Short mmCIF file of C-alpha atoms in Angstrom, two decimals:
data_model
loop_
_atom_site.label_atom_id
_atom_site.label_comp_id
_atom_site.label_asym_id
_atom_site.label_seq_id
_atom_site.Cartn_x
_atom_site.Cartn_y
_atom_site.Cartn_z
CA UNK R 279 11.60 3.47 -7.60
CA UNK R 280 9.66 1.20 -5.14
CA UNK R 281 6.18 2.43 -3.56
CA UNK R 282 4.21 0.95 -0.94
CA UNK R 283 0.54 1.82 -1.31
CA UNK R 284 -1.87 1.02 1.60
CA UNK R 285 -5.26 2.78 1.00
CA UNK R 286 -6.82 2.31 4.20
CA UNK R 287 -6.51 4.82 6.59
CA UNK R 288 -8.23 3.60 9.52
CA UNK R 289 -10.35 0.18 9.67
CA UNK R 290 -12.26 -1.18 12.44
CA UNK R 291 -13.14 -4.95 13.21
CA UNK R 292 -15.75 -6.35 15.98
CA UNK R 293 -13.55 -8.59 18.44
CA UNK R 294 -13.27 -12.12 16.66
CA UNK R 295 -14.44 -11.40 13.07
CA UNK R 296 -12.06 -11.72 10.17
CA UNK R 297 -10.25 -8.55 8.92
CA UNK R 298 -8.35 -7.82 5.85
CA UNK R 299 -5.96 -4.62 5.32
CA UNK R 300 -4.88 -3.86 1.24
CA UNK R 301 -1.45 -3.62 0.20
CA UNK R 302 0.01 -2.66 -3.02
CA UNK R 303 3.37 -2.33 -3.93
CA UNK R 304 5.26 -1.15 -7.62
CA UNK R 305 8.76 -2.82 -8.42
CA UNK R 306 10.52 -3.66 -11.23
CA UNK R 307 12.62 -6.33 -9.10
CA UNK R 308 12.12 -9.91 -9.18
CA UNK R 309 13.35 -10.68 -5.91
CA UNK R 310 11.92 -9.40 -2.68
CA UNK R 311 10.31 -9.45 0.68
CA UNK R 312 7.37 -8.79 1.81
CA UNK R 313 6.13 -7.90 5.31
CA UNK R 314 3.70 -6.68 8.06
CA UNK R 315 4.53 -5.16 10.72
CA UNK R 316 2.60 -4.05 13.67
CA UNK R 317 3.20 -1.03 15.83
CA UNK R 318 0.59 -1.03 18.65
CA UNK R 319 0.07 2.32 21.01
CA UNK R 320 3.44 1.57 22.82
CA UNK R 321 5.26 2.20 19.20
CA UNK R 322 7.22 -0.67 19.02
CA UNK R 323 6.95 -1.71 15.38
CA UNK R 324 7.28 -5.74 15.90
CA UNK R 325 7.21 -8.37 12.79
CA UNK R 326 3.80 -10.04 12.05
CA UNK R 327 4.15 -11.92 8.87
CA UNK R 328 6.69 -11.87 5.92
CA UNK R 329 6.28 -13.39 2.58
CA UNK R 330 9.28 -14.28 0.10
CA UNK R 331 8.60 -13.37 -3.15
CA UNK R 332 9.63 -16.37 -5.04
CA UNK R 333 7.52 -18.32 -2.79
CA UNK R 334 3.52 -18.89 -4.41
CA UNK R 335 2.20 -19.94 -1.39
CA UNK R 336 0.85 -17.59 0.94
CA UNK R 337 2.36 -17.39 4.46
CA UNK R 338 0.19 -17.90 7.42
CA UNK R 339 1.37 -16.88 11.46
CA UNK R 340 -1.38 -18.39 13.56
CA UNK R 341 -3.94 -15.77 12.87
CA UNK R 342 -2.45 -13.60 10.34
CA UNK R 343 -1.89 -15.18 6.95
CA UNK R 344 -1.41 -12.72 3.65
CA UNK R 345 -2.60 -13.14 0.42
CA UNK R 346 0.36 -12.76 -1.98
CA UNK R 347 -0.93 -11.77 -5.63
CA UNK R 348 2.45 -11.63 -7.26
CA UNK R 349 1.56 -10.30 -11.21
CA UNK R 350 -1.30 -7.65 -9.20
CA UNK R 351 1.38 -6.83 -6.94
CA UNK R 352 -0.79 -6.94 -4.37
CA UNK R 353 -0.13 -8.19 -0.55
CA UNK R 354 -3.11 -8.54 1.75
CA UNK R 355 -3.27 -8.86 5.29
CA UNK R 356 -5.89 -11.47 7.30
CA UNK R 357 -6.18 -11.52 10.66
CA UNK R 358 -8.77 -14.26 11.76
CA UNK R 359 -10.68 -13.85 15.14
CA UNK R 360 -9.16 -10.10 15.78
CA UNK R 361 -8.39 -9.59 19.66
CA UNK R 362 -8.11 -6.61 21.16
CA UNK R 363 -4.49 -6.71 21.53
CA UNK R 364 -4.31 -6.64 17.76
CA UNK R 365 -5.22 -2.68 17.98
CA UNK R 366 -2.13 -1.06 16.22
CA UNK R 367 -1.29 0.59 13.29
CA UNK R 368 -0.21 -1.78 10.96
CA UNK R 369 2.75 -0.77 7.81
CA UNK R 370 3.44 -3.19 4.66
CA UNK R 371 6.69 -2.96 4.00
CA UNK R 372 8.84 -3.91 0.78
CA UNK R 373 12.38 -5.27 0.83
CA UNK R 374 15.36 -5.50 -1.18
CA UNK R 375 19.02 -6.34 -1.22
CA UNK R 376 21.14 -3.04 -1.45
CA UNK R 377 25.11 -3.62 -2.95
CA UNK R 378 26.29 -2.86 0.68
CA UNK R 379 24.55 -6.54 1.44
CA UNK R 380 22.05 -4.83 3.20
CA UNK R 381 18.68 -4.22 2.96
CA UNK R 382 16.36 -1.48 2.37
CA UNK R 383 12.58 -1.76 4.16
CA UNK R 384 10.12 0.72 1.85
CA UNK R 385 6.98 1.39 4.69
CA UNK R 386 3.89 2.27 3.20
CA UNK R 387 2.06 4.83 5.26
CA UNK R 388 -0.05 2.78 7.33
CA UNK R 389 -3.86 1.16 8.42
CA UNK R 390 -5.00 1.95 12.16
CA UNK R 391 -6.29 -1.29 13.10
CA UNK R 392 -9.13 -0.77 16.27
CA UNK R 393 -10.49 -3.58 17.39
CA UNK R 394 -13.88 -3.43 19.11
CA UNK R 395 -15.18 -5.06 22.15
CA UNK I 265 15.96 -9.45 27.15
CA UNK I 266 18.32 -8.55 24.49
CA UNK I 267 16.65 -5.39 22.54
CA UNK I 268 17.36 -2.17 20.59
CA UNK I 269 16.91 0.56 22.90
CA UNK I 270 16.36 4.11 22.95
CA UNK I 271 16.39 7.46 24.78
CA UNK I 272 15.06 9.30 25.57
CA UNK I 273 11.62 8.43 24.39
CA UNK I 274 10.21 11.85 24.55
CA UNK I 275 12.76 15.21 23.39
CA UNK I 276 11.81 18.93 23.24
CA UNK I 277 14.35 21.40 21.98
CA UNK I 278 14.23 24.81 20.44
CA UNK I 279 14.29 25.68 16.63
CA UNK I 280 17.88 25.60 15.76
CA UNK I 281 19.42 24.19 19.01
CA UNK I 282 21.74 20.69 18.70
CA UNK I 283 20.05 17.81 19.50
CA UNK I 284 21.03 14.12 19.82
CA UNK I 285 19.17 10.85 19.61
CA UNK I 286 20.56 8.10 20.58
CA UNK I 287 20.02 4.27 20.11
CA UNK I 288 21.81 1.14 21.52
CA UNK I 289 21.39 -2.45 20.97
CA UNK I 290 22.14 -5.80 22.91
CA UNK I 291 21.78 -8.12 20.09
CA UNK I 292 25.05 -7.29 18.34
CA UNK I 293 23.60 -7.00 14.97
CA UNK I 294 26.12 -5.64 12.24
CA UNK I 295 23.57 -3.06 10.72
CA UNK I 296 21.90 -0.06 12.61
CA UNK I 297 19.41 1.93 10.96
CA UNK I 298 17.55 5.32 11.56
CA UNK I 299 13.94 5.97 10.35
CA UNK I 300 11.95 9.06 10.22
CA UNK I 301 8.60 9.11 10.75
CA UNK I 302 6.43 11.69 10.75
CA UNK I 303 2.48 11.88 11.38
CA UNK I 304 0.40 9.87 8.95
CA UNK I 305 3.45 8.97 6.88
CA UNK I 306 5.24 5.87 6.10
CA UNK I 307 9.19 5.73 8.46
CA UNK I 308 11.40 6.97 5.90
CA UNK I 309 14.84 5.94 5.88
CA UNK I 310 17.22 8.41 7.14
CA UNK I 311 20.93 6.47 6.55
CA UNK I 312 21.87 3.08 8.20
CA UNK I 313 25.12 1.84 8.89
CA UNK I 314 26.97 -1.66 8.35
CA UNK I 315 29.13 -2.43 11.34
CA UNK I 316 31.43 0.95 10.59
CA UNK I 317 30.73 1.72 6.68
CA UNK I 318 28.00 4.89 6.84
CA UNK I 319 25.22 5.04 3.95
CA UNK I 320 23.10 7.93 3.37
CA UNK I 321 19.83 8.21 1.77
CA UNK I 322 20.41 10.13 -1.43
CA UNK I 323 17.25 12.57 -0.05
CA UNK I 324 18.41 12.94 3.81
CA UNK I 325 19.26 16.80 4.24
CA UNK I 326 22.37 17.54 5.32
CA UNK I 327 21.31 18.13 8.82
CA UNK I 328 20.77 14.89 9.86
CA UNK I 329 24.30 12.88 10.65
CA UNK I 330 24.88 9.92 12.34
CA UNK I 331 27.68 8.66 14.59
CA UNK I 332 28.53 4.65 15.29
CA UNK I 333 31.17 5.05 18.02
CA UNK I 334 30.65 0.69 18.67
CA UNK I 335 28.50 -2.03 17.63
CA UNK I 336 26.43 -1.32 20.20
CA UNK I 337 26.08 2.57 19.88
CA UNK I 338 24.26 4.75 16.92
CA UNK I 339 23.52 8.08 17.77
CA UNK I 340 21.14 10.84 15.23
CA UNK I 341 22.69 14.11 15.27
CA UNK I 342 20.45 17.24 14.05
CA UNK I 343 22.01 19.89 14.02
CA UNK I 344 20.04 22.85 13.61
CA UNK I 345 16.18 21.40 14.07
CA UNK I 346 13.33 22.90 12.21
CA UNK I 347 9.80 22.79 12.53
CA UNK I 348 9.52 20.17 9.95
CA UNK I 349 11.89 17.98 11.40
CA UNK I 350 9.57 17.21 14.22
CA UNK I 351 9.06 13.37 13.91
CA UNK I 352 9.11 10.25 15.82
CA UNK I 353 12.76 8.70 15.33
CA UNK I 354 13.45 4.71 14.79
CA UNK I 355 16.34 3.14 15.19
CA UNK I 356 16.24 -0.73 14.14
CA UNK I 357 18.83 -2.72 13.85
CA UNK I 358 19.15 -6.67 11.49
CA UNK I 359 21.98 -8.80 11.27
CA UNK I 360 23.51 -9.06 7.98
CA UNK I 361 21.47 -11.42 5.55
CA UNK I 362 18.62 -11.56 7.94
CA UNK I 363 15.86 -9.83 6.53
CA UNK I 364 13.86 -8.92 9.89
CA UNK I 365 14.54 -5.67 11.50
CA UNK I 366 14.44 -5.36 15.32
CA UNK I 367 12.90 -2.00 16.35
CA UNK I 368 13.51 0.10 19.31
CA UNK I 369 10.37 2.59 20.60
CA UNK I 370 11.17 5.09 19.11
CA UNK I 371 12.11 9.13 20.26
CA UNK I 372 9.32 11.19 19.76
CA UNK I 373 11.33 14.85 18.94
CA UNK I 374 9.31 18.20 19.37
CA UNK I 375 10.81 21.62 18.01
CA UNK I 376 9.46 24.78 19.89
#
């Protein structure tokens, strides 16, 4: 079975230093996603970043890029010049293809992100 | 702005007493899904469906169903709540062989 291991509880960040949350992950399948998602006080969980496993380089959105180690099974999260706004609790998530053609997300349980002023 | 909604945000009910959750969606994705998440844990999921075909979570107790009257409609049926199942509920929904999930706020259920 897949896990999602995130082994930071809570982190804190001064307002525009650099930030990285951990993310490990255990599969036996060769083809996945990978993602963070952020779900700030008003619980929304909205897409930051997602990373195709077949892919070796590491995606980047503005800010937030990941660093994808694919033998570790490891997928970090960056986030350059932390605002304020980017106070949330933030989930890795893993991703495969079920037979129905759907999908099946696999949360780990979480980093709360506060950013200081 | 098209978006997965869902009421009511906040839900008390008693131990044992029905309740319903419900979720709807403007963005007319073929796949509805219902998470569980509880405090300090990871949104488990509960059962999702694809446009009518239901799939359950091998590990979802029997007191959680789910009903898809539309596209547009997914409601979470409990039907006898116990203290443990006090959780925030997500509905998300994707479109079938997109791999992002759109999320709605989430009902935040208490059991008294």
């Amino acid at each position: 079975a897949q896990t999602v291991t995130q082994s930071q509880p809570e982190m804190s960040v001064q307002e525009a230093e650099t930030v990285t949350l951990s993310c490990t992950y255990d599969t036996s399948e060769s083809n996945y996603y990978l993602f963070w998602y952020k779900q700030p006080p008003s619980r929304q969980m909205i897409l930051v970043i997602r990373q195709e496993a077949y892919k070796q380089q590491n995606a980047t959105e503005n800010r937030f890029s990941v660093n994808f180690q694919k033998a570790a099974k490891s997928f970090s999260l960056k986030i350059s010049d932390s605002q304020l706004g980017d106070t949330a609790m933030y989930f890795c998530a893993f991703m495969k293809l079920l037979t129905s053609g759907t999908y099946k997300y696999i949360f780990g349980t979480g980093t709360r992100l506060k950013v200081l002023a | 702005d098209a978006m997965v909604i869902q009421n009511p945000r906040y839900q008390v009910t008693q131990f044992g007493k029905p309740v319903t959750l419900s979720c709807s969606q403007t963005l007319n994705h073929n796949v509805m899904y219902w998470y569980q998440q509880k405090s300090s844990q990871a949104p488990k999921l509960l059962f999702h469906y694809y446009d009518k075909d239901f799939n359950n979570e091998a590990d979802t107790p029997d007191n959680f169903q789910s009903r898809r009257p539309n596209t547009s409609f997914c409601f979470l049926d409990i039907r006898s709540p116990g203290l443990g199942d006090a959780a925030m509920y997500l509905c998300a929904t994707s479109e079938v062989g997109s791999e992002k999930l759109f999320f709605g706020s989430g009902t935040q259920l208490s059991v008294l």
